[in-house]
Coordinates of C-alpha atoms in Angstrom, one line a residue:
M1 CA -43.7 11.8 33.2
K2 CA -43.5 8.2 33.8
K3 CA -44.5 7.2 30.3
F4 CA -41.3 9.8 29.2
F5 CA -39.1 8.7 31.6
Y6 CA -39.7 5.1 30.1
L7 CA -39.5 6.3 26.0
I8 CA -36.2 8.2 27.3
I9 CA -34.8 4.9 28.6
A10 CA -35.9 3.0 26.1
V11 CA -34.0 5.1 23.2
A12 CA -30.8 4.5 25.7
A13 CA -31.0 1.7 25.4
F14 CA -31.7 0.7 21.4
A15 CA -28.8 3.7 21.1
S16 CA -26.5 1.7 23.3
C17 CA -26.8 -1.8 22.0
S18 CA -27.6 -1.3 18.3
T19 CA -25.4 -2.9 15.9
P20 CA -23.7 -1.7 13.2
T21 CA -24.0 -2.9 9.9
N22 CA -20.2 -1.2 8.0
I23 CA -17.8 -3.3 9.9
A24 CA -17.6 -6.8 8.2
Y25 CA -15.9 -6.4 4.5
F26 CA -17.6 -8.2 1.2
Q27 CA -20.9 -7.8 2.4
D28 CA -21.9 -8.3 -0.7
A29 CA -20.6 -11.9 -1.1
K30 CA -22.3 -15.0 -1.0
W31 CA -21.0 -18.6 -0.8
N32 CA -19.7 -20.0 -4.2
S33 CA -20.5 -16.6 -5.5
E34 CA -18.1 -15.2 -8.4
L35 CA -17.0 -11.6 -8.0
T36 CA -15.0 -9.7 -11.1
V37 CA -11.6 -9.6 -10.8
Q38 CA -10.4 -6.8 -12.6
A39 CA -7.0 -7.3 -14.8
E40 CA -4.0 -7.6 -12.8
Q41 CA -1.7 -4.4 -13.1
L42 CA 2.2 -4.6 -12.8
F43 CA 4.3 -2.0 -11.7
R44 CA 5.9 0.0 -13.7
L45 CA 8.8 2.1 -13.9
R46 CA 8.7 6.1 -13.3
P47 CA 11.2 9.1 -13.0
E48 CA 12.9 8.5 -9.6
D49 CA 12.4 5.0 -9.0
K50 CA 15.4 2.6 -8.2
V51 CA 16.4 -1.1 -9.8
N52 CA 19.0 -3.0 -9.1
I53 CA 20.5 -5.1 -12.5
V54 CA 22.5 -7.5 -12.1
V55 CA 23.5 -9.7 -15.6
N56 CA 25.3 -13.3 -15.2
S57 CA 27.0 -14.6 -17.2
K58 CA 29.7 -17.9 -17.7
D59 CA 32.4 -15.2 -17.9
P60 CA 33.4 -13.6 -14.3
A61 CA 34.7 -10.4 -16.1
L62 CA 31.3 -9.8 -18.1
E63 CA 29.4 -10.1 -15.0
S64 CA 31.3 -7.5 -12.9
L65 CA 31.5 -4.8 -16.4
F66 CA 27.9 -5.0 -16.7
T67 CA 26.6 -5.2 -12.8
L68 CA 27.4 -1.6 -10.9
T69 CA 28.4 -2.3 -7.7
A70 CA 30.6 -0.6 -4.5
P71 CA 33.9 -2.0 -3.7
S72 CA 33.9 -3.6 -0.3
A73 CA 35.3 -2.3 2.5
R74 CA 38.6 -3.8 2.9
N75 CA 39.7 -3.2 -0.8
A76 CA 38.3 0.7 0.0
L77 CA 41.6 0.3 2.4
G78 CA 43.5 -1.2 0.2
V79 CA 43.9 -4.8 1.0
S80 CA 44.5 -7.2 -1.5
S81 CA 44.7 -10.1 0.5
M82 CA 41.2 -10.3 1.1
P83 CA 39.0 -13.0 -1.0
K84 CA 37.0 -11.5 -3.7
T85 CA 33.4 -10.9 -4.2
I86 CA 31.5 -10.6 -7.8
A87 CA 28.6 -8.4 -8.7
G88 CA 27.0 -9.1 -5.1
K89 CA 27.7 -12.7 -5.1
G90 CA 29.9 -13.2 -1.9
T91 CA 32.9 -14.8 -4.0
G92 CA 34.9 -14.1 -7.5
S93 CA 36.3 -10.4 -8.5
G94 CA 37.1 -7.9 -6.1
Y95 CA 33.7 -6.0 -6.0
G96 CA 30.2 -5.8 -2.9
Q97 CA 27.0 -4.4 -2.5
T98 CA 25.4 -4.1 -6.1
I99 CA 24.6 -0.2 -6.8
A100 CA 20.6 0.7 -7.8
Y101 CA 20.0 2.3 -11.2
T102 CA 18.1 5.5 -10.8
V103 CA 15.4 6.3 -13.7
D104 CA 16.0 9.7 -14.7
K105 CA 13.5 12.4 -15.5
D106 CA 13.5 11.1 -19.1
G107 CA 13.0 7.7 -18.1
E108 CA 15.9 6.3 -19.1
I109 CA 18.7 4.4 -17.7
D110 CA 22.6 4.8 -18.2
F111 CA 23.8 1.1 -18.7
P112 CA 27.2 0.1 -19.2
I113 CA 28.5 -0.3 -22.5
L114 CA 25.0 -0.2 -23.9
G115 CA 24.3 3.8 -23.0
K116 CA 21.1 5.5 -22.3
I117 CA 18.1 2.9 -22.3
K118 CA 14.5 3.6 -22.2
V119 CA 12.9 1.8 -19.0
A120 CA 9.6 4.1 -18.3
G121 CA 6.6 2.4 -18.6
M122 CA 8.5 -0.6 -18.4
T123 CA 7.7 -3.7 -16.1
R124 CA 11.5 -5.4 -14.5
Q125 CA 10.5 -8.2 -16.7
E126 CA 10.3 -6.3 -20.0
V127 CA 13.9 -4.6 -18.9
A128 CA 15.7 -7.5 -18.4
A129 CA 14.1 -9.1 -21.6
D130 CA 14.8 -5.3 -23.2
I131 CA 18.8 -5.8 -21.4
K132 CA 19.2 -9.3 -22.7
K133 CA 18.2 -8.4 -26.4
R134 CA 20.7 -5.9 -26.5
L135 CA 23.8 -7.6 -25.3
I136 CA 23.4 -10.3 -27.5
A137 CA 22.6 -8.2 -30.4
N138 CA 25.5 -6.6 -29.6
N139 CA 27.8 -9.7 -29.3
L140 CA 28.8 -8.2 -25.6
V141 CA 27.4 -11.3 -23.8
N142 CA 26.2 -14.8 -25.9
D143 CA 24.6 -16.2 -22.6
P144 CA 23.5 -13.6 -20.1
V145 CA 20.9 -13.9 -17.4
V146 CA 19.7 -10.4 -16.6
T147 CA 17.8 -10.1 -13.0
V148 CA 16.3 -6.4 -12.4
E149 CA 14.9 -6.2 -8.8
Y150 CA 12.8 -3.3 -7.6
V151 CA 14.0 -1.2 -5.0
N152 CA 12.7 1.9 -3.4
L153 CA 8.7 0.8 -4.0
A154 CA 6.6 1.4 -1.7
V155 CA 3.2 2.6 -0.3
S156 CA 1.9 4.4 2.8
V157 CA -0.9 3.7 5.2
L158 CA -2.2 6.5 7.5
G159 CA -5.4 6.9 9.4
E160 CA -7.1 4.3 11.2
V161 CA -5.1 1.5 11.1
A162 CA -2.9 -0.7 13.7
R163 CA -0.1 0.1 12.3
S164 CA 0.4 3.2 10.1
G165 CA 4.0 4.2 7.9
R166 CA 5.6 3.0 4.9
I167 CA 5.3 -0.4 3.3
E168 CA 8.0 -1.4 1.1
I169 CA 6.8 -3.4 -2.0
N170 CA 9.4 -6.2 -3.3
Q171 CA 6.8 -7.9 -5.5
D172 CA 4.9 -6.9 -9.3
H173 CA 1.9 -6.3 -7.8
F174 CA 0.2 -4.9 -4.6
T175 CA -3.4 -4.8 -3.5
I176 CA -4.9 -2.3 -0.9
L177 CA -6.1 -5.4 0.9
D178 CA -1.8 -6.0 0.5
A179 CA -1.5 -2.5 2.4
I180 CA -4.0 -3.2 4.7
A181 CA -3.0 -6.5 5.9
Y182 CA 0.6 -4.9 6.3
A183 CA -0.9 -2.6 8.3
G184 CA -2.4 -5.0 10.8
D185 CA -6.2 -3.6 9.5
L186 CA -8.4 -1.0 10.0
T187 CA -9.2 -0.2 14.1
I188 CA -12.8 -0.5 15.1
N189 CA -12.8 3.2 14.4
G190 CA -12.0 3.3 10.4
E191 CA -14.0 4.1 8.1
R192 CA -14.8 1.0 5.8
E193 CA -17.0 2.6 3.2
S194 CA -14.7 5.5 2.2
V195 CA -11.0 4.6 1.9
M196 CA -9.1 7.2 0.3
V197 CA -6.2 6.6 -2.3
L198 CA -4.2 9.6 -3.1
R199 CA -2.5 9.3 -6.3
Q200 CA 0.0 11.0 -8.7
E201 CA -1.3 10.4 -12.3
N202 CA 0.8 12.4 -15.1
G203 CA 1.0 15.4 -12.6
V204 CA -2.2 15.3 -10.8
Q205 CA -3.5 14.2 -7.4
K206 CA -5.9 13.0 -7.9
T207 CA -8.6 11.1 -5.1
Y208 CA -10.3 8.0 -5.3
F209 CA -12.6 6.4 -2.6
V210 CA -13.0 2.5 -1.7
N211 CA -16.1 0.8 -0.2
L212 CA -14.5 -2.2 1.5
C213 CA -17.8 -3.6 2.7
S214 CA -18.5 -4.2 -1.2
G215 CA -16.6 -6.9 -2.4
R216 CA -18.2 -6.0 -6.0
D217 CA -17.1 -2.2 -5.6
L218 CA -14.2 -3.2 -4.2
L219 CA -12.8 -5.5 -6.9
A220 CA -13.8 -3.2 -9.4
S221 CA -12.2 0.1 -8.0
P222 CA -9.4 1.7 -10.5
V223 CA -7.0 1.6 -7.2
Y224 CA -7.7 -1.7 -6.1
Y225 CA -4.3 -2.8 -7.4
L226 CA -1.7 0.5 -6.1
Q227 CA 0.6 1.9 -7.3
Q228 CA 4.0 3.0 -5.9
N229 CA 4.0 6.3 -4.0
D230 CA 0.2 5.4 -3.4
I231 CA -1.3 6.8 -0.1
V232 CA -3.9 5.1 1.5
Y233 CA -5.8 6.8 4.1
V234 CA -8.4 5.1 6.3
T235 CA -10.8 8.6 7.6
P236 CA -11.8 7.7 11.2
N237 CA -15.7 6.7 12.0
D238 CA -18.3 9.4 13.1
R239 CA -17.7 7.6 16.5
K240 CA -13.9 8.3 16.9
K241 CA -15.2 11.9 15.8
R242 CA -17.0 12.4 18.7
E243 CA -14.8 11.3 20.9
S244 CA -12.4 13.5 19.7
T245 CA -14.4 16.5 21.7
V246 CA -13.7 17.1 24.9
S247 CA -16.2 15.5 26.4
G248 CA -17.6 13.1 23.8
N249 CA -21.1 13.6 25.0
T250 CA -23.5 14.7 22.0
V251 CA -26.6 14.3 21.4
L252 CA -26.0 11.7 19.4
T253 CA -24.2 9.2 21.7
P254 CA -25.2 6.5 23.3
S255 CA -23.6 8.2 26.7
F256 CA -25.5 11.4 26.4
W257 CA -28.9 9.3 26.5
I258 CA -27.6 8.1 29.6
S259 CA -26.5 10.9 31.0
V260 CA -30.0 12.6 29.7
A261 CA -31.7 9.6 31.1
S262 CA -29.8 9.5 34.9
L263 CA -30.6 13.1 35.2
L264 CA -34.4 12.6 34.4
T265 CA -34.6 9.7 37.1
T266 CA -33.0 11.9 39.6
I267 CA -35.8 15.1 38.9
T268 CA -38.7 12.5 39.0
A269 CA -37.7 11.2 42.3
L270 CA -37.4 14.4 43.5
I271 CA -41.0 15.5 42.3
I272 CA -42.4 12.4 43.6
R273 CA -41.0 13.1 47.2

C-alpha cells in the first residue's frame, strides 16, 4: 500500500513539473544557421479591393482632374470665401478628402478620361506605372507622378492571442509573424504547432496549417506571406480545452492526480489507524 501511495505521489509530481516542449518558436534554428525564405509576395489587387490614386503634376488643374476627391464641408454649404485645397493636399483647388477607387467584379476601375483600366492581379506599383504610361501616351499629362495606396486591405486574427481582431495593412507585404505581433503574440494556451490560416483562392476556401515551432516549415509555408482577407486562427491547446470543462479534472491533468493522491493519503491514514 505504501509503495502504491509513493508511486501515485511521484506520478503527480512528474505531471505537474514536466516542461512543455512546444512553446518556443523556431526551435530548429541554430547559431549562425541559414533558413530559406520563399520569394517575397506582394499584395495584388482583387475585386472589391479599394485604392487611392493621386496624380501629381505641375498643373494644379490636371491634378484635380485625375484625382477623385469629395468637396469639403464648407464648399458643400456654398461658402466661397474659404481657402481651396488640391486633391487632399490641404491647399489649392477646392476639394477635400480623396475618394478611393473600388475594383469591380471584372477586376477593373473606371479612371477619369482613360476609362476602364484592368488592375486585378497587379501590385500598386504596377498600377501606378500603367496609369502614368497611359497619361503620357495620350498627351494628357507630360510630367505625372502617380501614387497608389491600399485602402481596405486587412487580415483577421482569432483564437488564443492577446488581442484578436481585424488588422489593417498599410505595407506591400505582410507575414504571419507580422499578424501575430500585431495581435500581441499567442497566449500560453495557444497551439503553436498547428496555427490555422483560411484563404479564399479562386472561389474556394482553403485551409493551411503552420508550425511556428519549426522555422524551416514556417518560412517554407505558402501562407508565410499573408494575402488580403486571410483569417489566422490559433487553436487552444489540450490544457485550455480541459480547462473549459466544468471542473477541469480529467485523468490527464495534474490536478486530477493530486486529488487522487490526497484521497489515497486519507484512506491510507484511516487504514493505519
